[in-house]
Tab-separated table of C-alpha atoms in Angstrom:
chain	number	residue	atom	x	y	z
A	1	MET	CA	-77.147	-65.115	-43.499
A	2	VAL	CA	-78.610	-61.604	-43.635
A	3	ASP	CA	-78.404	-61.293	-39.847
A	4	ASN	CA	-74.765	-62.351	-39.964
A	5	VAL	CA	-73.922	-59.728	-42.585
A	6	LEU	CA	-75.754	-57.033	-40.632
A	7	ALA	CA	-73.876	-57.993	-37.476
A	8	ILE	CA	-70.560	-57.650	-39.269
A	9	LEU	CA	-71.535	-54.276	-40.712
A	10	ARG	CA	-72.497	-53.091	-37.227
A	11	MET	CA	-69.022	-54.101	-36.046
A	12	GLY	CA	-67.539	-51.955	-38.780
A	13	GLU	CA	-69.707	-49.016	-37.723
A	14	GLU	CA	-68.668	-49.512	-34.105
A	15	LEU	CA	-65.006	-49.336	-35.084
A	16	ALA	CA	-65.614	-46.114	-37.013
A	17	ASP	CA	-67.251	-44.562	-33.941
A	18	LEU	CA	-64.510	-45.877	-31.668
A	19	ALA	CA	-61.797	-44.317	-33.820
A	20	VAL	CA	-63.506	-40.953	-33.431
A	21	ASP	CA	-63.954	-41.366	-29.677
A	22	GLN	CA	-60.378	-42.478	-29.087
A	23	PHE	CA	-58.412	-40.287	-31.436
A	24	ASP	CA	-60.383	-37.127	-32.062
A	25	GLY	CA	-59.120	-35.437	-28.921
A	26	VAL	CA	-55.497	-36.593	-28.944
A	27	THR	CA	-53.254	-33.518	-28.905
A	28	ASP	CA	-50.166	-34.864	-27.140
A	29	PRO	CA	-47.829	-37.617	-28.444
A	30	ALA	CA	-48.297	-39.485	-25.159
A	31	GLY	CA	-51.909	-40.121	-26.140
A	32	ILE	CA	-51.214	-41.625	-29.565
A	33	ALA	CA	-50.185	-45.122	-28.504
A	34	PRO	CA	-52.975	-45.656	-25.919
A	35	ALA	CA	-55.650	-44.517	-28.389
A	36	THR	CA	-54.286	-46.692	-31.174
A	37	THR	CA	-53.903	-49.680	-28.861
A	38	ARG	CA	-57.502	-49.418	-27.651
A	39	ILE	CA	-58.796	-49.463	-31.235
A	40	VAL	CA	-56.760	-52.572	-32.057
A	41	ALA	CA	-57.782	-54.231	-28.790
A	42	ARG	CA	-61.445	-53.763	-29.623
A	43	VAL	CA	-60.990	-55.413	-33.012
A	44	GLU	CA	-59.307	-58.372	-31.335
A	45	GLU	CA	-62.125	-58.526	-28.785
A	46	LEU	CA	-64.772	-58.573	-31.532
A	47	LEU	CA	-62.916	-61.370	-33.293
A	48	SER	CA	-62.563	-63.341	-30.068
A	49	THR	CA	-66.293	-63.053	-29.417
A	50	ARG	CA	-67.088	-64.422	-32.847
A	51	GLN	CA	-64.610	-67.260	-32.448
A	52	ASN	CA	-65.948	-68.235	-29.026
A	53	GLY	CA	-69.396	-68.277	-30.585
A	54	GLY	CA	-68.412	-71.258	-32.708
A	55	HIS	CA	-67.642	-69.501	-35.973
A	56	ASP	CA	-65.107	-71.177	-38.263
A	57	VAL	CA	-61.784	-69.409	-37.652
A	58	ARG	CA	-59.502	-71.393	-39.955
A	59	ILE	CA	-56.257	-69.557	-39.238
A	60	ALA	CA	-53.092	-71.617	-39.577
A	61	CYS	CA	-50.639	-68.783	-38.878
A	62	GLY	CA	-48.324	-69.183	-35.901
A	63	PRO	CA	-44.917	-68.256	-34.446
A	64	GLY	CA	-42.131	-68.683	-36.991
A	65	CYS	CA	-44.519	-68.699	-39.960
A	66	MET	CA	-43.103	-65.791	-41.929
A	67	THR	CA	-44.311	-66.409	-45.473
A	68	CYS	CA	-46.190	-63.110	-45.636
A	69	CYS	CA	-43.315	-61.198	-43.995
A	70	THR	CA	-41.837	-60.507	-47.427
A	71	VAL	CA	-44.506	-58.045	-48.566
A	72	ASN	CA	-44.504	-54.287	-48.138
A	73	VAL	CA	-46.639	-53.092	-45.231
A	74	SER	CA	-48.596	-49.846	-45.105
A	75	VAL	CA	-49.050	-48.150	-41.727
A	76	LEU	CA	-50.755	-45.006	-40.552
A	77	VAL	CA	-48.591	-42.602	-38.594
A	78	PRO	CA	-50.224	-43.447	-35.206
A	79	GLU	CA	-49.403	-47.122	-35.781
A	80	ALA	CA	-45.762	-46.351	-36.522
A	81	TRP	CA	-45.543	-44.123	-33.469
A	82	THR	CA	-47.111	-46.835	-31.299
A	83	ILE	CA	-44.469	-49.322	-32.464
A	84	THR	CA	-41.756	-46.740	-31.788
A	85	ALA	CA	-43.034	-46.026	-28.266
A	86	TRP	CA	-43.247	-49.763	-27.532
A	87	LEU	CA	-39.654	-50.295	-28.670
A	88	ARG	CA	-38.368	-47.355	-26.630
A	89	GLN	CA	-39.967	-48.818	-23.509
A	90	ARG	CA	-38.087	-52.091	-23.989
A	91	LEU	CA	-34.694	-51.059	-25.341
A	92	ASP	CA	-31.934	-48.946	-23.862
A	93	ALA	CA	-30.615	-45.916	-25.715
A	94	GLY	CA	-27.791	-47.835	-27.385
A	95	GLU	CA	-30.124	-50.570	-28.586
A	96	VAL	CA	-32.531	-47.963	-29.979
A	97	ASP	CA	-29.709	-46.324	-31.919
A	98	ARG	CA	-28.502	-49.626	-33.336
A	99	LEU	CA	-32.027	-50.688	-34.279
A	100	ALA	CA	-32.683	-47.349	-35.974
A	101	GLU	CA	-29.488	-47.762	-37.972
A	102	ARG	CA	-30.529	-51.250	-39.110
A	103	LEU	CA	-33.995	-50.042	-40.042
A	104	VAL	CA	-32.643	-47.128	-42.064
A	105	ALA	CA	-30.471	-49.549	-44.027
A	106	ALA	CA	-33.380	-51.953	-44.515
A	107	ALA	CA	-35.705	-49.161	-45.632
A	108	SER	CA	-33.136	-48.040	-48.170
A	109	ALA	CA	-32.793	-51.600	-49.491
A	110	ILE	CA	-36.544	-52.081	-50.018
A	111	ARG	CA	-37.386	-48.552	-51.101
A	112	TRP	CA	-37.889	-49.357	-54.774
A	113	LEU	CA	-38.956	-52.985	-54.382
A	114	ASP	CA	-42.550	-54.020	-54.989
A	115	ASP	CA	-44.023	-57.155	-53.425
A	116	ALA	CA	-42.953	-59.348	-56.338
A	117	ASP	CA	-39.347	-58.136	-56.067
A	118	ARG	CA	-39.244	-58.780	-52.339
A	119	ILE	CA	-40.821	-62.235	-52.619
A	120	ARG	CA	-38.497	-63.197	-55.469
A	121	GLY	CA	-35.444	-62.022	-53.547
A	122	GLY	CA	-36.594	-63.368	-50.178
A	123	VAL	CA	-36.267	-59.913	-48.605
A	124	THR	CA	-37.934	-60.379	-45.232
A	125	CYS	CA	-39.159	-57.851	-42.694
A	126	PRO	CA	-36.307	-56.503	-40.525
A	127	PHE	CA	-38.527	-56.855	-37.452
A	128	LEU	CA	-38.197	-60.645	-37.607
A	129	ASP	CA	-35.882	-62.022	-34.954
A	130	GLU	CA	-33.309	-64.814	-35.349
A	131	ARG	CA	-36.067	-67.442	-34.974
A	132	GLY	CA	-38.185	-65.872	-37.685
A	133	TRP	CA	-40.679	-64.580	-35.103
A	134	CYS	CA	-42.165	-61.083	-35.209
A	135	SER	CA	-40.303	-59.022	-32.605
A	136	ILE	CA	-43.068	-56.371	-32.539
A	137	HIS	CA	-45.974	-58.826	-32.560
A	138	PRO	CA	-48.003	-57.175	-29.733
A	139	VAL	CA	-48.006	-53.860	-31.656
A	140	ARG	CA	-47.815	-55.147	-35.227
A	141	PRO	CA	-49.667	-53.072	-37.860
A	142	LEU	CA	-53.327	-53.525	-38.726
A	143	MET	CA	-52.402	-54.591	-42.258
A	144	CYS	CA	-50.221	-57.372	-40.832
A	145	ARG	CA	-53.110	-58.492	-38.621
A	146	ALA	CA	-55.457	-58.446	-41.617
A	147	LEU	CA	-53.429	-61.018	-43.523
A	148	THR	CA	-54.093	-64.604	-42.435
A	149	SER	CA	-54.005	-68.038	-44.015
A	150	ALA	CA	-56.031	-71.217	-43.602
A	151	ASP	CA	-53.279	-73.362	-45.144
A	152	PRO	CA	-49.504	-72.656	-44.929
A	153	ALA	CA	-48.700	-74.464	-48.195
A	154	GLN	CA	-51.463	-72.672	-50.074
A	155	CYS	CA	-50.275	-69.394	-48.540
A	156	ARG	CA	-46.777	-69.954	-49.933
A	157	ARG	CA	-48.197	-70.737	-53.368
A	158	ALA	CA	-50.351	-67.603	-53.282
A	159	LEU	CA	-47.383	-65.395	-52.375
A	160	GLU	CA	-45.118	-67.030	-54.948
A	161	SER	CA	-47.759	-66.514	-57.644
A	162	ARG	CA	-47.192	-62.760	-57.322
A	163	THR	CA	-43.872	-63.248	-59.085
A	164	SER	CA	-45.447	-64.874	-62.163
A	165	ASP	CA	-48.510	-64.723	-64.393
A	166	GLU	CA	-50.147	-67.468	-62.344
A	167	GLU	CA	-52.873	-66.350	-59.937
A	168	VAL	CA	-53.393	-68.308	-56.743
A	169	LEU	CA	-55.994	-66.906	-54.374
A	170	LEU	CA	-55.173	-66.710	-50.691
A	171	GLU	CA	-57.699	-68.495	-48.501
A	172	CYS	CA	-57.934	-66.353	-45.391
A	173	ASN	CA	-60.179	-65.369	-42.500
A	174	LEU	CA	-62.400	-62.814	-44.239
A	175	LEU	CA	-63.905	-61.439	-41.042
A	176	GLN	CA	-60.480	-60.661	-39.624
A	177	LYS	CA	-59.437	-59.082	-42.912
A	178	TYR	CA	-62.552	-56.912	-43.001
A	179	LEU	CA	-62.367	-55.732	-39.393
A	180	MET	CA	-58.640	-54.941	-39.438
A	181	GLU	CA	-58.967	-53.068	-42.717
A	182	GLN	CA	-62.051	-51.270	-41.406
A	183	ALA	CA	-60.108	-50.159	-38.327
A	184	TYR	CA	-57.358	-48.869	-40.632
A	185	ARG	CA	-59.879	-46.963	-42.780
A	186	SER	CA	-61.667	-45.584	-39.714
A	187	LEU	CA	-58.458	-44.276	-38.180
A	188	ALA	CA	-57.402	-42.740	-41.489
A	189	ALA	CA	-60.793	-41.009	-41.759
A	190	VAL	CA	-60.416	-39.445	-38.304
A	191	LEU	CA	-56.946	-38.162	-39.183
A	192	GLU	CA	-58.148	-36.736	-42.474
A	193	ARG	CA	-61.059	-34.971	-40.794
A	194	ARG	CA	-58.640	-33.405	-38.321
A	195	GLY	CA	-56.471	-32.188	-41.174
A	196	ILE	CA	-53.438	-34.257	-40.217
A	197	ASP	CA	-51.484	-36.875	-42.148
A	198	SER	CA	-53.820	-39.729	-43.069
A	199	ALA	CA	-51.672	-41.313	-45.795
A	200	GLY	CA	-50.442	-44.878	-45.669
A	201	ARG	CA	-46.716	-44.950	-44.948
A	202	GLU	CA	-44.044	-47.606	-45.414
A	203	LEU	CA	-43.575	-49.420	-42.112
A	204	VAL	CA	-39.805	-49.778	-41.811
A	205	GLY	CA	-38.727	-46.315	-42.902
A	206	THR	CA	-41.414	-44.566	-40.867
A	207	VAL	CA	-40.511	-46.336	-37.613
A	208	ALA	CA	-36.848	-45.571	-38.320
A	209	ARG	CA	-37.646	-41.865	-38.701
A	210	PHE	CA	-39.570	-41.791	-35.431
A	211	LEU	CA	-36.782	-43.596	-33.588
A	212	ASN	CA	-34.292	-41.029	-34.861
A	213	GLU	CA	-36.570	-37.993	-34.606
A	214	PRO	CA	-39.232	-38.381	-31.884
A	215	ARG	CA	-40.149	-34.688	-32.226
A	216	LEU	CA	-41.921	-35.604	-35.474
A	217	ALA	CA	-44.881	-36.829	-33.411
A	218	ASP	CA	-45.550	-33.240	-32.317
A	219	GLU	CA	-45.265	-32.064	-35.915
A	220	PHE	CA	-47.737	-34.748	-36.983
A	221	LEU	CA	-50.357	-33.799	-34.385
A	222	ALA	CA	-49.943	-30.120	-35.239
A	223	GLY	CA	-50.875	-30.914	-38.841
A	224	ARG	CA	-47.520	-29.776	-40.193
A	225	LEU	CA	-46.222	-31.406	-43.341
A	226	ILE	CA	-43.463	-33.900	-42.553
A	227	THR	CA	-41.577	-36.101	-44.957
A	228	LEU	CA	-42.220	-39.776	-44.275
A	229	PRO	CA	-41.773	-42.772	-46.592
A	230	GLN	CA	-44.876	-43.383	-48.725
A	231	SER	CA	-46.226	-46.918	-48.899
């Protein structure tokens, strides 16, 4: 048991060091997405190693399961930029403009809604496609990756309990939650040390801003104050 805990803590320390190695020297927007992607890839690799070692994974999430896609999601600026860059690689200029317009409208609609309001109203993430699948799944935020469920029905009850006085705990993969959140904290720490924006931002509005104003990535790396939606 002690060895297992120590191994997990060492993973967390590795992610902290990796965030420094990957992001400390990024001075050009072109380097943001590769650095962010490598950090996320290492977390996934660590999780895969544990799973292949026979550890109990117990994740029931799958394509079209969108129960948790009604909660507000916090992203760091590099994550939002990575999503933006990924979308720009796959969409033509007209599609980018139309998507940005939809995201601006969605961000405005959820601006003052907390999780309970969104769950109660069934206000889902605008990145879901017509099937209910995540259209940005390969580059989804760390906080989305952190949230898992071992039982779809129990997951729905846990989310619904946020709209009442009842408290239903979400049974999830704790290792995945810890490592994804640790990667988020490690990246935020690197940004803070560099004196650039390390605050958690609201996913939809921030991606919309970057789609409309790509120059903001330069402002971010230069440490200039830019107005982005707070999470």
